Amino acid sequence: MPMTGRARAAIVGGGVIGGGWAARFLLNGWDVHVFDPDPEAERKVHDVLANARRALPALYDTPLPVEGALVFRTTLADAVAGAAWVQESVPERLEVKHSVFAEIAAHAPLGAILASSTSGLKPSELNAGRGRIVVAHPFNPVYLLPLVELVGDETARAAEILRTLGMHPLVVRHEIDAHIADRLLEAVWREALWLVHDEIATTAEIDDAIRYGFGLRWGQMGLFETYRIAGGEASMRHFLAQFGPALQWPWTKLTDVPELDAGLIDRIAAQSDAQSGHLNIRALERLRDDNLVAIIRALKRTGTAAGGTVRAHEAPPPGDGVLPVTVDRVVPPTWTDFNGHMNELHYLELGGQANDRFMALIGADAAYVAAGGTYFTAENHVCYLQEIHAGQRVRVTTQVLVGEGKKMLLFHRVLNAGGELCATVESMQIHVDLATRRSSLPGEVVAARLAAYAKAHAGLGWPQQAGRGIRSKRSSA
């Protein structure tokens, strides 16, 4: 999970990328000092940070660490002094970066990682003989997308730090213009420009081709794994034999690019306005973030791609005295309905997550299930007591009401950040032998741990909501 120390990062350049870096460090417990001479930089960084505070915690089922302190510095020297990591995100002009890094190197600690967000320049070009600068190229939004391309001499140490921020470092073996990902993007971008130039498709139609089709596959399998499946049972070898000859056909114009003259620029801008002009940039960013959270959370269930990165970064919920905390998380925007509050389905989802966590606490974890034992849910009952909204932090505590024989009756309390009771979920679980699919006694270790919890919770009394149901008065007529 994220670092809990008060390490300090310096962000040089407070635009979209620099602001995203600031949010990624801050929300993972680092202090952050920002330098940018732009008088609007502070506002821009705070705008990005507002989006990040809304989106990043929604990826996790456990809380991020206490947010670090954000300080805006008036000089670059003050910003980088004492920093363990310095991230440069200034415009892509080599002479500007040389000037900035010369000043950074003069004032940053000797042990600090000096990193550039450059999307295309190589470390050898950036260093100009100094040898300390590595490329750490992220993807927007930096606070949500885990990929960061690392190029240079200190990539191992940089990768170790970035993993504590919930990122996925991709070390580029040999430096090359535009690294890996942007070279792939550039190829798609060139072809897209030709399709608009030749009036084959509009900007919206090209985006539809991506988002309704191969973009969904790429988000969880990438290119080569997708094509392996396309080869059928004979896999990649068959795919290459079948579709390899098509590479000789004149389908694309990858070695050429249309001239971005005034006419083509006007056409692209007009089509883009028609496609997305009804949303301002903040609304478009929030839409993007909500969609990314939903997709990454779906991938998290299977531990795939970006979802696997979040799962690896997530810590188990902390304990809370006698009652264990089985869920501690921020409510994602996708859990709310047209009334603006959390949908009833997701109260039950919180209960389900609490069940899974409590099972792990008593030893009925993935290994136990693989060995043939588990608990099945026989009945649930939810009491809704208070509204819960997107962005709120909720905790779930779990009390064992019955823990003997084949039965495990759990009572979950859903609490808001102020400790107020928002809902309860009562869940009856029956132990099952997965080989026979019939009820059975749990293993000795699981039974002993469950009995210990039941004994510890016995003195807490029977909760008011436990055993309640919906009662209706019969008409006397």
GROMACS .gro file of C-alpha atoms in nm, residues 158-341:
model
  184
  158ALA     CA    1   1.254   0.496  -0.934
  159ALA     CA    2   1.032   0.194  -1.005
  160GLU     CA    3   1.038   0.091  -0.639
  161ILE     CA    4   0.912   0.435  -0.532
  162LEU     CA    5   0.647   0.453  -0.804
  163ARG     CA    6   0.499   0.119  -0.699
  164THR     CA    7   0.434   0.266  -0.354
  165LEU     CA    8   0.219   0.526  -0.535
  166GLY     CA    9   0.007   0.256  -0.699
  167MET     CA   10   0.171   0.296  -1.041
  168HIS     CA   11   0.289   0.036  -1.293
  169PRO     CA   12   0.647   0.118  -1.402
  170LEU     CA   13   0.739  -0.002  -1.751
  171VAL     CA   14   1.118   0.004  -1.790
  172VAL     CA   15   1.225   0.075  -2.149
  173ARG     CA   16   1.534  -0.139  -2.220
  174HIS     CA   17   1.697   0.096  -2.472
  175GLU     CA   18   1.627   0.465  -2.512
  176ILE     CA   19   1.433   0.551  -2.825
  177ASP     CA   20   1.242   0.858  -2.943
  178ALA     CA   21   0.889   0.866  -2.791
  179HIS     CA   22   0.959   0.554  -2.582
  180ILE     CA   23   0.699   0.274  -2.634
  181ALA     CA   24   0.341   0.387  -2.580
  182ASP     CA   25   0.359   0.716  -2.768
  183ARG     CA   26   0.509   0.544  -3.071
  184LEU     CA   27   0.200   0.322  -3.081
  185LEU     CA   28  -0.030   0.619  -3.027
  186GLU     CA   29   0.149   0.817  -3.299
  187ALA     CA   30   0.077   0.542  -3.552
  188VAL     CA   31  -0.297   0.544  -3.471
  189TRP     CA   32  -0.298   0.927  -3.463
  190ARG     CA   33  -0.140   0.955  -3.810
  191GLU     CA   34  -0.394   0.717  -3.962
  192ALA     CA   35  -0.681   0.900  -3.788
  193LEU     CA   36  -0.563   1.230  -3.938
  194TRP     CA   37  -0.567   1.075  -4.285
  195LEU     CA   38  -0.921   0.943  -4.234
  196VAL     CA   39  -1.042   1.293  -4.146
  197HIS     CA   40  -0.832   1.453  -4.421
  198ASP     CA   41  -0.975   1.219  -4.687
  199GLU     CA   42  -1.330   1.268  -4.544
  200ILE     CA   43  -1.365   0.896  -4.476
  201ALA     CA   44  -1.472   0.955  -4.115
  202THR     CA   45  -1.537   1.232  -3.866
  203THR     CA   46  -1.360   1.269  -3.532
  204ALA     CA   47  -1.666   1.123  -3.355
  205GLU     CA   48  -1.682   0.822  -3.589
  206ILE     CA   49  -1.314   0.747  -3.538
  207ASP     CA   50  -1.356   0.767  -3.160
  208ASP     CA   51  -1.658   0.535  -3.187
  209ALA     CA   52  -1.446   0.280  -3.374
  210ILE     CA   53  -1.207   0.279  -3.078
  211ARG     CA   54  -1.440   0.301  -2.780
  212TYR     CA   55  -1.705   0.056  -2.904
  213GLY     CA   56  -1.454  -0.195  -3.040
  214PHE     CA   57  -1.087  -0.264  -2.997
  215GLY     CA   58  -1.039  -0.003  -2.724
  216LEU     CA   59  -1.239  -0.222  -2.486
  217ARG     CA   60  -1.019  -0.520  -2.568
  218TRP     CA   61  -0.699  -0.320  -2.537
  219GLY     CA   62  -0.797  -0.194  -2.191
  220GLN     CA   63  -0.761  -0.541  -2.044
  221MET     CA   64  -0.557  -0.753  -2.287
  222GLY     CA   65  -0.352  -0.520  -2.503
  223LEU     CA   66  -0.257  -0.597  -2.863
  224PHE     CA   67  -0.069  -0.927  -2.876
  225GLU     CA   68  -0.287  -1.115  -2.629
  226THR     CA   69  -0.597  -0.997  -2.821
  227TYR     CA   70  -0.451  -1.127  -3.148
  228ARG     CA   71  -0.351  -1.456  -2.983
  229ILE     CA   72  -0.720  -1.517  -2.911
  230ALA     CA   73  -0.805  -1.418  -3.269
  231GLY     CA   74  -0.583  -1.707  -3.385
  232GLY     CA   75  -0.819  -1.958  -3.225
  233GLU     CA   76  -0.693  -2.287  -3.087
  234ALA     CA   77  -0.371  -2.259  -3.290
  235SER     CA   78  -0.315  -1.920  -3.123
  236MET     CA   79  -0.059  -1.662  -3.238
  237ARG     CA   80   0.115  -1.874  -3.503
  238HIS     CA   81  -0.214  -1.927  -3.686
  239PHE     CA   82  -0.305  -1.558  -3.656
  240LEU     CA   83   0.025  -1.451  -3.812
  241ALA     CA   84  -0.011  -1.703  -4.094
  242GLN     CA   85  -0.366  -1.590  -4.168
  243PHE     CA   86  -0.333  -1.214  -4.139
  244GLY     CA   87   0.039  -1.159  -4.195
  245PRO     CA   88   0.003  -1.120  -4.573
  246ALA     CA   89  -0.233  -0.826  -4.514
  247LEU     CA   90   0.069  -0.623  -4.397
  248GLN     CA   91   0.174  -0.604  -4.764
  249TRP     CA   92  -0.155  -0.446  -4.865
  250PRO     CA   93  -0.177  -0.062  -4.886
  251TRP     CA   94  -0.422  -0.029  -4.597
  252THR     CA   95  -0.248   0.243  -4.400
  253LYS     CA   96  -0.026   0.547  -4.446
  254LEU     CA   97   0.196   0.499  -4.143
  255THR     CA   98   0.504   0.651  -4.305
  256ASP     CA   99   0.325   0.966  -4.412
  257VAL     CA  100   0.110   1.232  -4.248
  258PRO     CA  101  -0.130   1.487  -4.400
  259GLU     CA  102  -0.027   1.849  -4.384
  260LEU     CA  103  -0.200   2.017  -4.092
  261ASP     CA  104  -0.301   2.320  -4.299
  262ALA     CA  105  -0.566   2.570  -4.193
  263GLY     CA  106  -0.842   2.378  -4.370
  264LEU     CA  107  -0.771   2.046  -4.195
  265ILE     CA  108  -0.726   2.215  -3.858
  266ASP     CA  109  -1.061   2.395  -3.898
  267ARG     CA  110  -1.234   2.070  -3.997
  268ILE     CA  111  -1.094   1.874  -3.701
  269ALA     CA  112  -1.172   2.156  -3.456
  270ALA     CA  113  -1.530   2.193  -3.585
  271GLN     CA  114  -1.595   1.820  -3.569
  272SER     CA  115  -1.449   1.801  -3.220
  273ASP     CA  116  -1.673   2.090  -3.108
  274ALA     CA  117  -1.976   1.910  -3.251
  275GLN     CA  118  -1.871   1.591  -3.077
  276SER     CA  119  -1.795   1.723  -2.726
  277GLY     CA  120  -1.859   2.098  -2.720
  278HIS     CA  121  -2.170   2.057  -2.504
  279LEU     CA  122  -1.945   1.974  -2.208
  280ASN     CA  123  -1.691   2.208  -2.050
  281ILE     CA  124  -1.345   2.071  -1.974
  282ARG     CA  125  -1.417   2.002  -1.604
  283ALA     CA  126  -1.735   1.807  -1.689
  284LEU     CA  127  -1.547   1.612  -1.956
  285GLU     CA  128  -1.269   1.529  -1.708
  286ARG     CA  129  -1.522   1.408  -1.450
  287LEU     CA  130  -1.695   1.193  -1.711
  288ARG     CA  131  -1.359   1.045  -1.809
  289ASP     CA  132  -1.263   0.981  -1.446
  290ASP     CA  133  -1.597   0.817  -1.358
  291ASN     CA  134  -1.568   0.585  -1.659
  292LEU     CA  135  -1.206   0.498  -1.578
  293VAL     CA  136  -1.292   0.421  -1.216
  294ALA     CA  137  -1.573   0.188  -1.326
  295ILE     CA  138  -1.355   0.009  -1.583
  296ILE     CA  139  -1.053  -0.026  -1.353
  297ARG     CA  140  -1.273  -0.151  -1.067
  298ALA     CA  141  -1.420  -0.412  -1.301
  299LEU     CA  142  -1.066  -0.521  -1.391
  300LYS     CA  143  -0.978  -0.524  -1.021
  301ARG     CA  144  -1.222  -0.810  -0.959
  302THR     CA  145  -1.012  -1.037  -1.180
  303GLY     CA  146  -0.675  -0.876  -1.100
  304THR     CA  147  -0.628  -0.789  -1.468
  305ALA     CA  148  -0.413  -0.506  -1.610
  306ALA     CA  149  -0.473  -0.175  -1.427
  307GLY     CA  150  -0.710  -0.351  -1.187
  308GLY     CA  151  -0.427  -0.579  -1.079
  309THR     CA  152  -0.214  -0.274  -0.997
  310VAL     CA  153  -0.487  -0.135  -0.769
  311ARG     CA  154  -0.535  -0.472  -0.601
  312ALA     CA  155  -0.161  -0.505  -0.532
  313HIS     CA  156  -0.150  -0.149  -0.394
  314GLU     CA  157  -0.443  -0.195  -0.159
  315ALA     CA  158  -0.396  -0.271   0.209
  316PRO     CA  159  -0.642  -0.470   0.424
  317PRO     CA  160  -0.877  -0.268   0.645
  318PRO     CA  161  -0.740  -0.185   0.990
  319GLY     CA  162  -0.880  -0.332   1.309
  320ASP     CA  163  -1.115  -0.129   1.530
  321GLY     CA  164  -1.111  -0.262   1.886
  322VAL     CA  165  -1.347  -0.555   1.953
  323LEU     CA  166  -1.534  -0.529   1.622
  324PRO     CA  167  -1.314  -0.579   1.316
  325VAL     CA  168  -1.339  -0.322   1.037
  326THR     CA  169  -1.416  -0.531   0.731
  327VAL     CA  170  -1.463  -0.245   0.482
  328ASP     CA  171  -1.312   0.104   0.482
  329ARG     CA  172  -1.354   0.286   0.153
  330VAL     CA  173  -1.481   0.586  -0.042
  331VAL     CA  174  -1.811   0.548  -0.228
  332PRO     CA  175  -1.757   0.570  -0.606
  333PRO     CA  176  -1.983   0.786  -0.827
  334THR     CA  177  -2.103   0.473  -1.009
  335TRP     CA  178  -2.282   0.359  -0.693
  336THR     CA  179  -2.532   0.647  -0.693
  337ASP     CA  180  -2.874   0.659  -0.860
  338PHE     CA  181  -3.094   0.933  -1.007
  339ASN     CA  182  -3.175   1.054  -0.654
  340GLY     CA  183  -2.809   1.136  -0.602
  341HIS     CA  184  -2.753   0.892  -0.318
   0.00000   0.00000   0.00000
